[in-house]
Structure formats: structure tokens, C-alpha cells
Amino acid sequence: RRRTHKRSRSCSIASHQAMADDPELAALRAQRMAQMQAEKGDKKEEHQRQEDARQAVLATILDQAARARLNSVAVVKPEKAQMVEAMLLNMYQRKQIAGKVTEEQLRSLLEQVAEKTQKKTTIHFERRRLDDDDDD
């Protein structure tokens, strides 16, 4: 078994070296690698553009105190801040926001999100029942 394993390994190394020596294959690999990197860069740029647009909209609809509070919440609970941002952007798209959102209005939105996401803990005690009865 060891001999066949060594042979198959040496054959795979030889075939790998033959592929590495092929200039067409090397050119195809380089082209594919460049294409993948370009796609990755495009996705990053698109994501960055979307994030910049999102931040620009939030800057226009939030006053300075509300923006500071939202940034503070984002440091502690990023998922909660993302939910509030999504709510604000949704309200902005539906034209439900008139003027800038104040810190008090942002607090009420944060409370709404807290109520929706609050985990309700219930404790259920299950007492062990003994086999012996006092009625005997």
C-alpha cells in the first residue's frame, strides 16, 4: 500500500508540475484571480456606497443629540441600533418623518425596539413527587 501511495503521490506531483509549466493555464489562472479580486472590490465599493448613503440619510433626519445617542447605543448594542436605523430609514422612505428626529423621539423608538426584542423569562418549577403517601 505504501508503494502505491508513493507512486500516486509522485504522479500527482508530476502532473501538478506539468500544469504549472503550462503558460496557457497560468494565464487563465491569473485572469480568473484578477476577475475574482475585481468582483470582490466591486462588492466592497457597492457596500461602502450603500453605507455612506445610509449614514447621509440618518445625518439629515436626526438632530445632533439623537445622532450621538444612536452612536452610543451602536457601541453597546449594535443589533438594536441597526433595528432603530432600519425603522428610521423606513419611516423616511414612507415620508412619515417631518423635520428632524429629536433625542426624545429616538428614545421612544428605542423603547419600542426594546419591548419587541425583550426576552421574556419564565421559570417553571417542577417539584419532585415522592412515592410514599402520607395516607397509609
XYZ file of N, CA and C in Angstrom:
408
model
N 0.823 -1.196 0.000
C 0.000 0.000 0.000
C 0.863 1.254 0.000
N 1.915 1.198 0.714
C 2.772 2.367 0.758
C 3.387 2.671 -0.598
N 3.731 1.631 -1.333
C 4.328 1.852 -2.646
C 3.325 2.504 -3.593
N 2.081 2.022 -3.585
C 1.082 2.630 -4.477
C 0.801 4.061 -4.051
N 0.815 4.284 -2.753
C 0.581 5.638 -2.272
C 1.707 6.566 -2.738
N 2.938 6.095 -2.662
C 4.058 6.912 -3.116
C 4.000 7.151 -4.612
N 3.599 6.127 -5.339
C 3.502 6.294 -6.789
C 2.418 7.304 -7.148
N 1.252 7.163 -6.548
C 0.165 8.083 -6.884
C 0.521 9.497 -6.458
N 1.241 9.609 -5.353
C 1.664 10.926 -4.915
C 2.688 11.516 -5.868
N 3.614 10.701 -6.305
C 4.625 11.205 -7.233
C 3.992 11.543 -8.576
N 2.973 10.773 -8.968
C 2.272 11.081 -10.215
C 1.512 12.394 -10.095
N 0.890 12.628 -8.934
C 0.146 13.868 -8.776
C 1.092 15.058 -8.732
N 2.253 14.884 -8.150
C 3.243 15.964 -8.131
C 3.736 16.246 -9.543
N 3.972 15.199 -10.294
C 4.436 15.373 -11.670
C 3.363 16.042 -12.521
N 2.109 15.650 -12.329
C 1.042 16.272 -13.120
C 0.849 17.722 -12.686
N 1.025 17.996 -11.404
C 0.916 19.372 -10.916
C 2.039 20.232 -11.505
N 3.230 19.683 -11.590
C 4.346 20.428 -12.183
C 4.104 20.665 -13.663
N 3.491 19.683 -14.340
C 3.203 19.848 -15.766
C 2.179 20.961 -15.965
N 1.181 21.042 -15.051
C 0.191 22.102 -15.160
C 0.816 23.459 -14.863
N 1.757 23.489 -13.923
C 2.396 24.753 -13.576
C 3.266 25.248 -14.720
N 3.801 24.334 -15.509
C 4.652 24.712 -16.635
C 3.835 25.203 -17.827
N 2.553 24.902 -17.876
C 1.701 25.283 -18.991
C 1.418 26.791 -18.928
N 1.895 27.566 -19.905
C 1.700 29.020 -19.854
C 0.234 29.426 -20.043
N -0.524 28.672 -20.832
C -1.940 28.994 -21.024
C -2.709 28.846 -19.725
N -2.420 27.751 -19.020
C -3.088 27.511 -17.751
C -2.718 28.591 -16.736
N -1.481 28.976 -16.714
C -1.037 30.033 -15.803
C -1.728 31.354 -16.143
N -1.884 31.644 -17.430
C -2.556 32.873 -17.848
C -4.030 32.843 -17.451
N -4.685 31.679 -17.628
C -6.084 31.537 -17.231
C -6.266 31.718 -15.726
N -5.337 31.130 -14.965
C -5.403 31.286 -13.509
C -5.234 32.747 -13.102
N -4.281 33.405 -13.709
C -4.039 34.816 -13.384
C -5.253 35.668 -13.762
N -5.860 35.381 -14.913
C -7.033 36.121 -15.360
C -8.203 35.893 -14.404
N -8.415 34.656 -14.017
C -9.515 34.329 -13.102
C -9.287 34.978 -11.731
N -8.042 34.957 -11.276
C -7.720 35.566 -9.984
C -7.975 37.071 -10.026
N -7.589 37.721 -11.129
C -7.826 39.161 -11.278
C -9.318 39.461 -11.330
N -10.073 38.608 -12.000
C -11.519 38.784 -12.099
C -12.171 38.655 -10.718
N -11.751 37.674 -9.951
C -12.312 37.473 -8.615
C -11.978 38.652 -7.700
N -10.765 39.153 -7.806
C -10.379 40.296 -6.978
C -11.161 41.546 -7.378
N -11.394 41.710 -8.674
C -12.159 42.867 -9.141
C -13.604 42.784 -8.643
N -14.192 41.585 -8.687
C -15.561 41.403 -8.195
C -15.641 41.678 -6.696
N -14.630 41.226 -5.981
C -14.587 41.458 -4.548
C -14.472 42.952 -4.254
N -13.654 43.635 -5.018
C -13.504 45.082 -4.862
C -14.783 45.815 -5.203
N -15.479 45.362 -6.264
C -16.757 45.979 -6.651
C -17.802 45.816 -5.551
N -17.842 44.638 -4.952
C -18.804 44.389 -3.884
C -18.510 45.274 -2.679
N -17.228 45.425 -2.354
C -16.850 46.282 -1.236
C -17.221 47.734 -1.518
N -16.965 48.177 -2.737
C -17.298 49.555 -3.112
C -18.803 49.788 -3.055
N -19.574 48.826 -3.552
C -21.033 48.945 -3.536
C -21.543 48.988 -2.097
N -21.008 48.120 -1.267
C -21.398 48.103 0.143
C -21.037 49.427 0.812
N -19.870 49.956 0.491
C -19.441 51.231 1.072
C -20.349 52.369 0.602
N -20.721 52.362 -0.670
C -21.640 53.391 -1.187
C -22.986 53.335 -0.471
N -23.504 52.126 -0.292
C -24.787 51.968 0.390
C -24.691 52.444 1.837
N -23.608 52.112 2.493
C -23.426 52.535 3.881
C -23.283 54.052 3.974
N -22.570 54.661 3.028
C -22.430 56.121 3.008
C -23.787 56.795 2.788
N -24.592 56.246 1.879
C -25.917 56.804 1.622
C -26.794 56.671 2.862
N -26.708 55.539 3.517
C -27.486 55.298 4.739
C -27.102 56.315 5.822
N -25.802 56.503 5.996
C -25.333 57.459 7.006
C -25.724 58.891 6.649
N -25.728 59.217 5.356
C -26.115 60.563 4.927
C -27.590 60.824 5.238
N -28.439 59.832 4.983
C -29.864 59.986 5.271
C -30.075 60.133 6.775
N -29.381 59.301 7.562
C -29.519 59.400 9.013
C -29.047 60.760 9.519
N -27.996 61.288 8.909
C -27.493 62.602 9.319
C -28.511 63.696 9.023
N -29.282 63.549 7.953
C -30.267 64.575 7.610
C -31.535 64.479 8.464
N -31.893 63.261 8.930
C -33.148 63.141 9.668
C -32.972 63.178 11.183
N -31.745 63.038 11.681
C -31.510 63.061 13.124
C -30.848 64.367 13.532
N -31.297 64.932 14.659
C -30.570 66.094 15.159
C -29.296 65.598 15.855
N -28.458 66.524 16.266
C -27.134 66.158 16.761
C -27.206 65.294 18.025
N -28.080 65.619 18.942
C -28.200 64.847 20.186
C -28.713 63.432 19.911
N -29.666 63.313 19.011
C -30.208 61.999 18.669
C -29.149 61.149 17.979
N -28.389 61.785 17.127
C -27.313 61.055 16.426
C -26.264 60.554 17.415
N -25.924 61.397 18.384
C -24.954 60.994 19.401
C -25.492 59.823 20.223
N -26.776 59.876 20.579
C -27.374 58.781 21.339
C -27.381 57.489 20.532
N -27.739 57.591 19.248
C -27.768 56.391 18.404
C -26.368 55.795 18.269
N -25.363 56.644 18.152
C -23.984 56.143 18.082
C -23.576 55.480 19.393
N -24.025 56.020 20.510
C -23.724 55.408 21.810
C -24.384 54.036 21.936
N -25.618 53.955 21.480
C -26.325 52.668 21.512
C -25.628 51.668 20.595
N -25.143 52.136 19.447
C -24.483 51.247 18.490
C -23.207 50.643 19.070
N -22.548 51.356 19.965
C -21.339 50.817 20.582
C -21.695 49.677 21.526
N -22.767 49.853 22.288
C -23.140 48.866 23.298
C -23.945 47.719 22.696
N -24.966 48.072 21.899
C -25.844 47.059 21.310
C -26.021 47.346 19.823
N -25.098 46.859 18.997
C -25.164 47.162 17.562
C -26.432 46.648 16.884
N -26.949 45.501 17.315
C -28.154 44.958 16.674
C -29.361 45.850 16.953
N -29.434 46.415 18.146
C -30.538 47.311 18.481
C -30.428 48.604 17.663
N -29.215 49.124 17.533
C -29.010 50.345 16.750
C -29.369 50.108 15.285
N -29.031 48.939 14.758
C -29.373 48.624 13.367
C -30.885 48.551 13.185
N -31.581 48.009 14.165
C -33.039 47.929 14.064
C -33.659 49.327 14.077
N -33.147 50.196 14.938
C -33.664 51.561 15.007
C -33.338 52.309 13.714
N -32.129 52.121 13.196
C -31.761 52.749 11.918
C -32.688 52.285 10.809
N -32.980 50.998 10.783
C -33.882 50.467 9.757
C -35.276 51.072 9.898
N -35.736 51.226 11.141
C -37.046 51.840 11.359
C -37.043 53.293 10.873
N -35.984 54.018 11.202
C -35.890 55.416 10.795
C -35.853 55.551 9.270
N -35.060 54.707 8.633
C -34.965 54.761 7.168
C -36.294 54.391 6.521
N -36.976 53.419 7.093
C -38.288 53.023 6.588
C -39.288 54.172 6.727
N -39.266 54.825 7.882
C -40.156 55.960 8.108
C -39.820 57.110 7.151
N -38.549 57.304 6.890
C -38.112 58.356 5.967
C -38.598 58.072 4.547
N -38.488 56.807 4.123
C -38.936 56.438 2.775
C -40.438 56.588 2.623
N -41.178 56.344 3.697
C -42.635 56.479 3.653
C -43.096 57.912 3.921
N -42.119 58.793 4.104
C -42.378 60.214 4.361
C -43.195 60.410 5.640
N -42.879 59.613 6.649
C -43.545 59.721 7.937
C -42.777 60.620 8.899
N -41.615 61.086 8.466
C -40.795 61.943 9.316
C -40.897 63.371 8.812
N -41.384 64.243 9.678
C -41.463 65.664 9.337
C -40.445 66.394 10.215
N -39.429 66.937 9.620
C -38.383 67.613 10.393
C -37.372 66.619 10.917
N -36.542 67.113 11.824
C -35.502 66.245 12.377
C -36.034 65.485 13.581
N -35.552 64.273 13.736
C -35.930 63.441 14.867
C -35.115 63.898 16.073
N -35.798 64.178 17.165
C -35.120 64.635 18.377
C -34.674 63.450 19.211
N -33.928 63.757 20.251
C -33.451 62.707 21.134
C -34.620 62.027 21.857
N -35.629 62.783 22.218
C -36.805 62.210 22.886
C -37.543 61.243 21.961
N -37.696 61.615 20.703
C -38.357 60.726 19.749
C -37.524 59.463 19.539
N -36.207 59.627 19.510
C -35.324 58.468 19.352
C -35.441 57.557 20.571
N -35.551 58.146 21.758
C -35.735 57.334 22.971
C -37.004 56.488 22.877
N -38.077 57.089 22.376
C -39.317 56.314 22.265
C -39.158 55.175 21.258
N -38.432 55.429 20.174
C -38.167 54.348 19.208
C -37.326 53.246 19.858
N -36.338 53.645 20.643
C -35.505 52.661 21.332
C -36.340 51.837 22.319
N -37.283 52.482 22.998
C -38.153 51.749 23.910
C -39.043 50.770 23.161
N -39.536 51.182 21.989
C -40.359 50.271 21.179
C -39.556 49.049 20.767
N -38.324 49.270 20.342
C -37.470 48.154 19.938
C -37.169 47.273 21.140
N -36.938 47.887 22.291
C -36.652 47.110 23.500
C -37.843 46.238 23.872
N -39.061 46.768 23.729
C -40.254 45.982 24.042
C -40.424 44.816 23.080
N -40.107 45.054 21.814
C -40.260 43.990 20.817
C -39.232 42.891 21.008
N -38.021 43.272 21.387
C -36.936 42.300 21.466
C -36.695 41.786 22.868
N -37.477 42.266 23.833
C -37.268 41.863 25.209
C -37.557 40.382 25.365
N -36.617 39.699 25.952
C -36.795 38.274 26.186
C -37.609 38.103 27.456
N -38.660 37.353 27.337
C -39.494 37.107 28.498
C -39.048 35.798 29.139
N -38.587 35.917 30.350
C -38.092 34.758 31.070
C -39.204 34.200 31.933
N -39.456 32.952 31.777
C -40.439 32.296 32.630
C -39.744 31.151 33.348
N -40.076 31.031 34.588
C -39.496 29.962 35.393
C -40.616 29.011 35.773
N -40.383 27.779 35.484
C -41.383 26.751 35.789
C -40.753 25.782 36.767
N -41.340 25.727 37.962
C -40.844 24.810 38.969
C -41.568 23.483 38.821
N -40.804 22.453 38.734
C -41.394 21.125 38.681
C -40.892 20.370 39.895
N -41.774 20.192 40.824
C -41.370 19.560 42.074
C -41.402 18.059 41.931
N -40.452 17.467 42.548
C -40.407 16.003 42.512
C -41.451 15.453 43.470
N -42.135 14.489 42.986
C -43.157 13.856 43.810
C -42.583 12.575 44.401
N -42.775 12.415 45.664
C -42.270 11.227 46.334
C -43.271 10.091 46.173
N -42.772 8.892 46.183
C -43.630 7.736 46.002
C -44.434 7.419 47.251
N -43.932 7.781 48.396
C -44.666 7.404 49.608
C -45.787 8.401 49.867
N -46.913 7.896 50.256
C -48.075 8.718 50.554
C -48.254 8.808 52.058
N -48.736 9.907 52.517
C -48.985 10.086 53.948
C -50.285 9.427 54.368
N -51.101 9.018 53.416
C -52.404 8.436 53.700
C -52.311 7.035 54.285
N -51.184 6.361 54.168
C -51.058 4.976 54.616
C -51.221 4.824 56.091
